[in-house]
mmCIF file of C-alpha atoms and ligand atoms in Angstrom:
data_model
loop_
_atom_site.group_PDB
_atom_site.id
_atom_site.type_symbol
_atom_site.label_atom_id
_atom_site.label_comp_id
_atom_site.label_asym_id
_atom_site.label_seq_id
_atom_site.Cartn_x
_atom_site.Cartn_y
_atom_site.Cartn_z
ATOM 1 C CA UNK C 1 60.418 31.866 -5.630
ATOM 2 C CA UNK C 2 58.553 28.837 -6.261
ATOM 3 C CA UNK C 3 55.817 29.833 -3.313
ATOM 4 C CA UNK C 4 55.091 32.833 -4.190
ATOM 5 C CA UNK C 5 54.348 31.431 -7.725
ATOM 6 C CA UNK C 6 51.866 28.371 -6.362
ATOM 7 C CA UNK C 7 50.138 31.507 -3.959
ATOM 8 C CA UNK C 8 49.797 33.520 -6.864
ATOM 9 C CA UNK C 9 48.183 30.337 -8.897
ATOM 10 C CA UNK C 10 45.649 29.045 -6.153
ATOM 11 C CA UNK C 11 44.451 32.894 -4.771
ATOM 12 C CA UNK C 12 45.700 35.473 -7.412
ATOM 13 C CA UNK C 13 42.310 37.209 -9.178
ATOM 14 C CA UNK C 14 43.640 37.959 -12.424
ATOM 15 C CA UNK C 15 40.985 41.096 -13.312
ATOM 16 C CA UNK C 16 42.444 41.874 -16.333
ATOM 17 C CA UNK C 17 45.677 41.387 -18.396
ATOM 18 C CA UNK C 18 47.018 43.981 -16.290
ATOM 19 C CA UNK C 19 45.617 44.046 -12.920
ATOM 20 C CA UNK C 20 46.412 41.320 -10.106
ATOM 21 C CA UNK C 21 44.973 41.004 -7.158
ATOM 22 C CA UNK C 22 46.799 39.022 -3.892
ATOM 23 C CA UNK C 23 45.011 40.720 -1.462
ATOM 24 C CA UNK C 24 44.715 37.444 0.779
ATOM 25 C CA UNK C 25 47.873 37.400 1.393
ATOM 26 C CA UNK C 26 50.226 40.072 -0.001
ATOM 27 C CA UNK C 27 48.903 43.180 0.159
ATOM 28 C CA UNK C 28 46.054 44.244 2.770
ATOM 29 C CA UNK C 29 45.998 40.447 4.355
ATOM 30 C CA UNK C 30 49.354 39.715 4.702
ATOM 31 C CA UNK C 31 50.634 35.775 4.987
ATOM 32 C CA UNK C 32 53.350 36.941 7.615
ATOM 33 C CA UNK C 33 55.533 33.991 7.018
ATOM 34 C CA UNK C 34 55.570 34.176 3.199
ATOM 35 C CA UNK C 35 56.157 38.431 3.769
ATOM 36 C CA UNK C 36 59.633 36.990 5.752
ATOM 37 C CA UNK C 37 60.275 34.744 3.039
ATOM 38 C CA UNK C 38 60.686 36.910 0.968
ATOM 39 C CA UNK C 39 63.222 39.098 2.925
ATOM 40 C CA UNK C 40 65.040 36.100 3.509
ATOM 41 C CA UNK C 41 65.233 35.474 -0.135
ATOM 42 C CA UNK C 42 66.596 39.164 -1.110
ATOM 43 C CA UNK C 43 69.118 39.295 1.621
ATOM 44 C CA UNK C 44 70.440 36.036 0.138
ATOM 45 C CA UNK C 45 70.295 37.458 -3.462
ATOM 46 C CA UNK C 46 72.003 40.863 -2.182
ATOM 47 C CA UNK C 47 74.470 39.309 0.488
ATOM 48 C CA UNK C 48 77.753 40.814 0.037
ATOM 49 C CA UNK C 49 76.472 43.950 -0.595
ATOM 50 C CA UNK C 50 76.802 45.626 2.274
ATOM 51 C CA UNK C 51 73.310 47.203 2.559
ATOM 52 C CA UNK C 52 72.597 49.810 5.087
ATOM 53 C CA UNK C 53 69.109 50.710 4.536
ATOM 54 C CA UNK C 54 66.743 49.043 2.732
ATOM 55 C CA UNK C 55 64.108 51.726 0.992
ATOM 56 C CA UNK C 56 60.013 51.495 -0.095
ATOM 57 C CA UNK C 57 56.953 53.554 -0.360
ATOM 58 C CA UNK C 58 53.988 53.079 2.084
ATOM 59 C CA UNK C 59 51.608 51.590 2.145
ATOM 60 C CA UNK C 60 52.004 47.861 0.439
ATOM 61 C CA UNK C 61 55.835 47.811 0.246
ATOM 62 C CA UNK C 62 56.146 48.384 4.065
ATOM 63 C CA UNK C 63 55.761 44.549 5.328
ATOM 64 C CA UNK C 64 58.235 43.400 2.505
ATOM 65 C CA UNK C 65 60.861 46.424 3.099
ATOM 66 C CA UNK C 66 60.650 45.518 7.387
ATOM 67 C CA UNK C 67 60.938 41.708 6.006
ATOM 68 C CA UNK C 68 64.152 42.449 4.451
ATOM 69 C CA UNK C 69 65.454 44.865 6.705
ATOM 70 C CA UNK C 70 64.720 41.808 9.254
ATOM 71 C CA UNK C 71 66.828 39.359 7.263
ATOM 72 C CA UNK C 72 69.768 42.092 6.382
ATOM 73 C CA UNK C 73 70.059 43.273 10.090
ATOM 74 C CA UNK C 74 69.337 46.860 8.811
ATOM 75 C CA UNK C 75 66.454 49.767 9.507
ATOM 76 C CA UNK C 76 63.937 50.207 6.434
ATOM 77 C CA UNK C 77 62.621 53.606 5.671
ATOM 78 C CA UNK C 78 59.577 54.539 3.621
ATOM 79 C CA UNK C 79 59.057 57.034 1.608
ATOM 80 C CA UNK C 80 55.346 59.044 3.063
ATOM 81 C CA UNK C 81 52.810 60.344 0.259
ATOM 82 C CA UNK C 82 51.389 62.876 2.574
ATOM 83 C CA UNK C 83 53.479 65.372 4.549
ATOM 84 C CA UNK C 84 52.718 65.101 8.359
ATOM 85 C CA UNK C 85 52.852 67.998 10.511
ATOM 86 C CA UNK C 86 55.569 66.313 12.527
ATOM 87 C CA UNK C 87 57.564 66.140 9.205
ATOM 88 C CA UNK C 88 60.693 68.609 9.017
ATOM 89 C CA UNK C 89 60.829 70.598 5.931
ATOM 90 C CA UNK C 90 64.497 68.981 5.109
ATOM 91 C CA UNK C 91 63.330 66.110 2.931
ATOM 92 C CA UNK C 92 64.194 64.563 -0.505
ATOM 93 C CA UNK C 93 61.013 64.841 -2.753
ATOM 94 C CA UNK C 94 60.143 63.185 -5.990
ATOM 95 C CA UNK C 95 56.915 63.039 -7.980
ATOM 96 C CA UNK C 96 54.895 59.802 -9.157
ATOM 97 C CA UNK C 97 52.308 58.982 -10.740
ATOM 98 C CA UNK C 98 50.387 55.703 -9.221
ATOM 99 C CA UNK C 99 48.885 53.054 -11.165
ATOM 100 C CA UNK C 100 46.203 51.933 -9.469
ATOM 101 C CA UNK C 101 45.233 55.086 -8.001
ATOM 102 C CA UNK C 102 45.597 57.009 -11.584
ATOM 103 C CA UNK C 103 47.005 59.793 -9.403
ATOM 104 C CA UNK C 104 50.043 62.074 -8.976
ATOM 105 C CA UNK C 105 51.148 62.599 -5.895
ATOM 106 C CA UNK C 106 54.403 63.795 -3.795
ATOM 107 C CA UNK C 107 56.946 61.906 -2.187
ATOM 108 C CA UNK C 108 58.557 62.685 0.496
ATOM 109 C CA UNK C 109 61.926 60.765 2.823
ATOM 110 C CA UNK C 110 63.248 62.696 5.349
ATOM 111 C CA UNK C 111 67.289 64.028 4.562
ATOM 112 C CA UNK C 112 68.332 62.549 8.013
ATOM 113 C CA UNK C 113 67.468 58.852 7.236
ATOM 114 C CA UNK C 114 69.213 58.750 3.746
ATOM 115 C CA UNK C 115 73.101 59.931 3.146
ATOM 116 C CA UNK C 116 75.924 59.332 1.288
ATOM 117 C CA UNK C 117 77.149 56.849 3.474
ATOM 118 C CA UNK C 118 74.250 54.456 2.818
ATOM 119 C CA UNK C 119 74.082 51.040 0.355
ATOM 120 C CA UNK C 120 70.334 51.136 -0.219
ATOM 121 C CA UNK C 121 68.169 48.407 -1.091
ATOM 122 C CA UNK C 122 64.607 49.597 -2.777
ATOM 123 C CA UNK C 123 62.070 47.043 -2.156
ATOM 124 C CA UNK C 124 58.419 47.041 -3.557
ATOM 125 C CA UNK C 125 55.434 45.055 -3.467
ATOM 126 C CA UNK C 126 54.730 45.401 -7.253
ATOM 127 C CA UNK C 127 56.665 46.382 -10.546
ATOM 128 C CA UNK C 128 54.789 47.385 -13.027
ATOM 129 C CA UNK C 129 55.324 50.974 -14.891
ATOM 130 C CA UNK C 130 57.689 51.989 -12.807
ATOM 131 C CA UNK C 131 56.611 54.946 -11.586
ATOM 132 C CA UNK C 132 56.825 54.542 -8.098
ATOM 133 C CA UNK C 133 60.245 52.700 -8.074
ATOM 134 C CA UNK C 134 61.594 55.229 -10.624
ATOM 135 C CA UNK C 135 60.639 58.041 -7.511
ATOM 136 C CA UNK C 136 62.551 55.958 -4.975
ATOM 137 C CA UNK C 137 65.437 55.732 -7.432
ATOM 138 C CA UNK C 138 65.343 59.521 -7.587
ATOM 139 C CA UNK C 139 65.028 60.254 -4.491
ATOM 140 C CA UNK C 140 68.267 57.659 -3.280
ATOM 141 C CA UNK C 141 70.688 59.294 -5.965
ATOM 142 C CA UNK C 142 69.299 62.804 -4.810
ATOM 143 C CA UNK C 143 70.534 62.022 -1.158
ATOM 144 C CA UNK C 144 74.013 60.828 -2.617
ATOM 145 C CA UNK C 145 73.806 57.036 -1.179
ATOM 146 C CA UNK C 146 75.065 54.008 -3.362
ATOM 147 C CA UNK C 147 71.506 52.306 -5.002
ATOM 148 C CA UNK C 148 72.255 47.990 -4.926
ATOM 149 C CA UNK C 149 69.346 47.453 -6.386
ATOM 150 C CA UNK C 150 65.236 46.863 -6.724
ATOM 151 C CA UNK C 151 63.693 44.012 -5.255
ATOM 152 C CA UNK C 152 60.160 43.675 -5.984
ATOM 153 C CA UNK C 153 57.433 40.490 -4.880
ATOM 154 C CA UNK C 154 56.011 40.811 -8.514
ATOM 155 C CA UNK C 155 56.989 41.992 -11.646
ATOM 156 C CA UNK C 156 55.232 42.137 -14.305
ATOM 157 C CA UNK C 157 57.211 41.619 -16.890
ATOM 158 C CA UNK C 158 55.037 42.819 -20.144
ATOM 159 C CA UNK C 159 54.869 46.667 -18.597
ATOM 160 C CA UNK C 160 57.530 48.938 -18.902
ATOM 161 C CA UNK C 161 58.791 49.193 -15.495
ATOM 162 C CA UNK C 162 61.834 47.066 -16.135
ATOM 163 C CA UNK C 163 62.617 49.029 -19.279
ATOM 164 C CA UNK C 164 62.643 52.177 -17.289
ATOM 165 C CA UNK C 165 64.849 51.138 -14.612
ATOM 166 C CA UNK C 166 67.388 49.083 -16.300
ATOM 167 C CA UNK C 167 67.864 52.357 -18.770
ATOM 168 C CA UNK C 168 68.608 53.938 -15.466
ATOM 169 C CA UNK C 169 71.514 51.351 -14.565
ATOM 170 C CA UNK C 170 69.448 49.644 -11.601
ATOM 171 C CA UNK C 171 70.069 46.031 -10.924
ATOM 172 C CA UNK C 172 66.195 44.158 -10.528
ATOM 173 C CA UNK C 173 65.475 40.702 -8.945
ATOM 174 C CA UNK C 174 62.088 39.962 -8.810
ATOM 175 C CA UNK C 175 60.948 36.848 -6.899
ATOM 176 C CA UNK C 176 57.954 35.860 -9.233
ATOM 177 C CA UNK C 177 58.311 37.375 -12.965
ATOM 178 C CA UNK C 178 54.650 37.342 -14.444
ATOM 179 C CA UNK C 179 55.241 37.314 -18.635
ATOM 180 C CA UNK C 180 51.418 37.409 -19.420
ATOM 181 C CA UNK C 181 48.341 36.909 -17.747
ATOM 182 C CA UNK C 182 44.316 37.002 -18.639
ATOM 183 C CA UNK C 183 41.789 36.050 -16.415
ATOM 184 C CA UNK C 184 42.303 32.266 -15.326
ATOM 185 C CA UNK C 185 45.516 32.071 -16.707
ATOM 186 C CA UNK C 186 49.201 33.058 -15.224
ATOM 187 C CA UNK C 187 52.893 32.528 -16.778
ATOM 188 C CA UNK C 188 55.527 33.093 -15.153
ATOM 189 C CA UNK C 189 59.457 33.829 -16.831
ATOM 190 C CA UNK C 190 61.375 30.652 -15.143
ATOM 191 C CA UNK C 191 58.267 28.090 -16.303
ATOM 192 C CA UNK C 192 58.851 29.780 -20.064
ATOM 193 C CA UNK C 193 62.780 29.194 -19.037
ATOM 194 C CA UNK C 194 62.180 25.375 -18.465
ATOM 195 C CA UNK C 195 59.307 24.927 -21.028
ATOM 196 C CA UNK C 196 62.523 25.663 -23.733
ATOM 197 C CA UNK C 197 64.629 23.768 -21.634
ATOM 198 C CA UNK C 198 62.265 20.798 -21.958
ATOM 199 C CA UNK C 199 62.281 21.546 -25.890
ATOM 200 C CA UNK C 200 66.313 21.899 -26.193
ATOM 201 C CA UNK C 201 66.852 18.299 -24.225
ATOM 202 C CA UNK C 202 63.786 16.950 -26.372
ATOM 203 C CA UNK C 203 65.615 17.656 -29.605
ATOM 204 C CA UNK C 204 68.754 16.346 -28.819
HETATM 205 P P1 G4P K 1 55.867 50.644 -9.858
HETATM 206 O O1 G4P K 1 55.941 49.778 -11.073
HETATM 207 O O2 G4P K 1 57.070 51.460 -9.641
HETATM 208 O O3 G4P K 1 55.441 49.892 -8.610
HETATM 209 O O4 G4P K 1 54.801 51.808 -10.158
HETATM 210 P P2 G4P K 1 53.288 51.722 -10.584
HETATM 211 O O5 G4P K 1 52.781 53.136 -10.478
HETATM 212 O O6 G4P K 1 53.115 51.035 -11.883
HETATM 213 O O7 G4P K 1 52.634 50.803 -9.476
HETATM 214 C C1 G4P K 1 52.621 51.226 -8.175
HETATM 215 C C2 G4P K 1 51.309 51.032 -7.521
HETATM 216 O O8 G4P K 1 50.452 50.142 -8.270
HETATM 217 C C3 G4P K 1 51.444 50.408 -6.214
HETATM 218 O O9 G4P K 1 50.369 50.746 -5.400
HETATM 219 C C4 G4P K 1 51.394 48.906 -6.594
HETATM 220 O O10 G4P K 1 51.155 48.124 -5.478
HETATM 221 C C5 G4P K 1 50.265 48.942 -7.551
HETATM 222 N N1 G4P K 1 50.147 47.883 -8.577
HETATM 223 C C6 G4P K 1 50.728 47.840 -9.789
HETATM 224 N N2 G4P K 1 50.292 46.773 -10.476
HETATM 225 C C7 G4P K 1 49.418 46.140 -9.684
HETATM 226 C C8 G4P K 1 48.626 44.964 -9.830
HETATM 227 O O11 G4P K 1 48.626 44.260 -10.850
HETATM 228 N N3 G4P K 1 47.856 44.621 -8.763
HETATM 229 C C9 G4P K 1 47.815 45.350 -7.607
HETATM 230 N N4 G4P K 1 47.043 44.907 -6.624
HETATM 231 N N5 G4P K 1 48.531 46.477 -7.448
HETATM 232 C C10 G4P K 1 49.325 46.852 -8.471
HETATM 233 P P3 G4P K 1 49.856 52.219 -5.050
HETATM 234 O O12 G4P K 1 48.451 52.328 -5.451
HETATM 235 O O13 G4P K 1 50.760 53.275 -5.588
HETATM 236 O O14 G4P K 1 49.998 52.306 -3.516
HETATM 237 P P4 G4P K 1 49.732 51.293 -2.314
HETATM 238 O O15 G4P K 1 48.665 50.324 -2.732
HETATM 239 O O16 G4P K 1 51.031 50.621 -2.074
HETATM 240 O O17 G4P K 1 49.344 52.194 -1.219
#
């Protein structure tokens, strides 16, 4: 998604080659019309489908998961770190270990908002290792719904989130694909794409 890309370019803070933060406008300011976007974009990528529910984990995959669930005509649930006191004791519950937190914590979806007659979309802000996708994959097959697929804002590309979830049979579209990054400096997969393009056409 060419957007997101140019966003990521003129107010992405690279921090390290690992770390990126978009907090201006994807996750703690949020650029409402990009965040709908995006939903836009996976409910054209997933149309067909069939998608009943479309699945994240609070808190940064919530405007992204509501965007799609927007565009699809569908509810969104997300999956709650903490247990409430209003929660009922009848809920799926996997275990994840967060990146930026370097934490492990629980997570919990409620049985009655996930079934086996659901086509799930799992959307997330980032993918990175995995972990917290690889939870929401666990916890969809636990409730005996059909997984489509991941849709994530970000991926980046170099860690071994993709890896994990392809291994698990789990379709991925990512609407910007980060391939490396260091402080100043971004690539994304489709520019690499065209850059041997360019070199292909300039041989022949
Ligand atoms: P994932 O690949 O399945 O998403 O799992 P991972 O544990 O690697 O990453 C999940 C957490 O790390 C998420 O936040 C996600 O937003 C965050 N994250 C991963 N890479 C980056 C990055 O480069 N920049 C930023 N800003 N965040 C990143 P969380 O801490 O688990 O929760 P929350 O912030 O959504 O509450």
């Amino acid at each position: 998604m060419k957007e997101l890309e140019q966003r990521i370019r003129q107010e992405g803070a690279i921090l390290s080659d690992k770390v990126l933060k978009v907090d201006s406008f994807l996750n703690h300011q949020v650029d409402t019309e990009l965040a709908l976007a995006t939903g836009r974009e996976f409910a054209k990528v997933f149309a067909g489908e069939k998608i009943t529910k479309v699945l994240t984990i609070e808190a940064s995959g919530i405007q992204f998961a509501m965007a799609a669930g927007i565009a699809l005509g569908v509810p969104f649930v997300y999956a709650k770190k903490k247990k409430a006191v209003t929660q009922s004791d009848n809920v799926y519950t996997a275990t994840v270990q967060s990146f930026t937190r370097g934490e492990t914590y629980q997570v919990t979806v409620d049985q009655r908002y996930l079934g086996v007659d659901d086509k799930v979309l799992i959307v997330d802000d980032f993918l990175a290792t995995g972990a917290a996708l690889v939870g929401l994959v666990d916890i969809v097959r636990q409730s005996g719904a059909e997984l489509v697929g991941v849709g994530c804002i970000i991926e980046k590309s170099f860690q071994e989130g993709r890896g994990l979830l392809e291994e698990k049979g789990v379709k991925i579209h990512s609407l910007a694909r980060i391939t490396s990054m260091k402080p100043g400096e971004v690539h994304f997969a489709e520019e690499e794409q065209s850059e041997h393009k360019l070199s292909i056409k300039e041989r022949v």
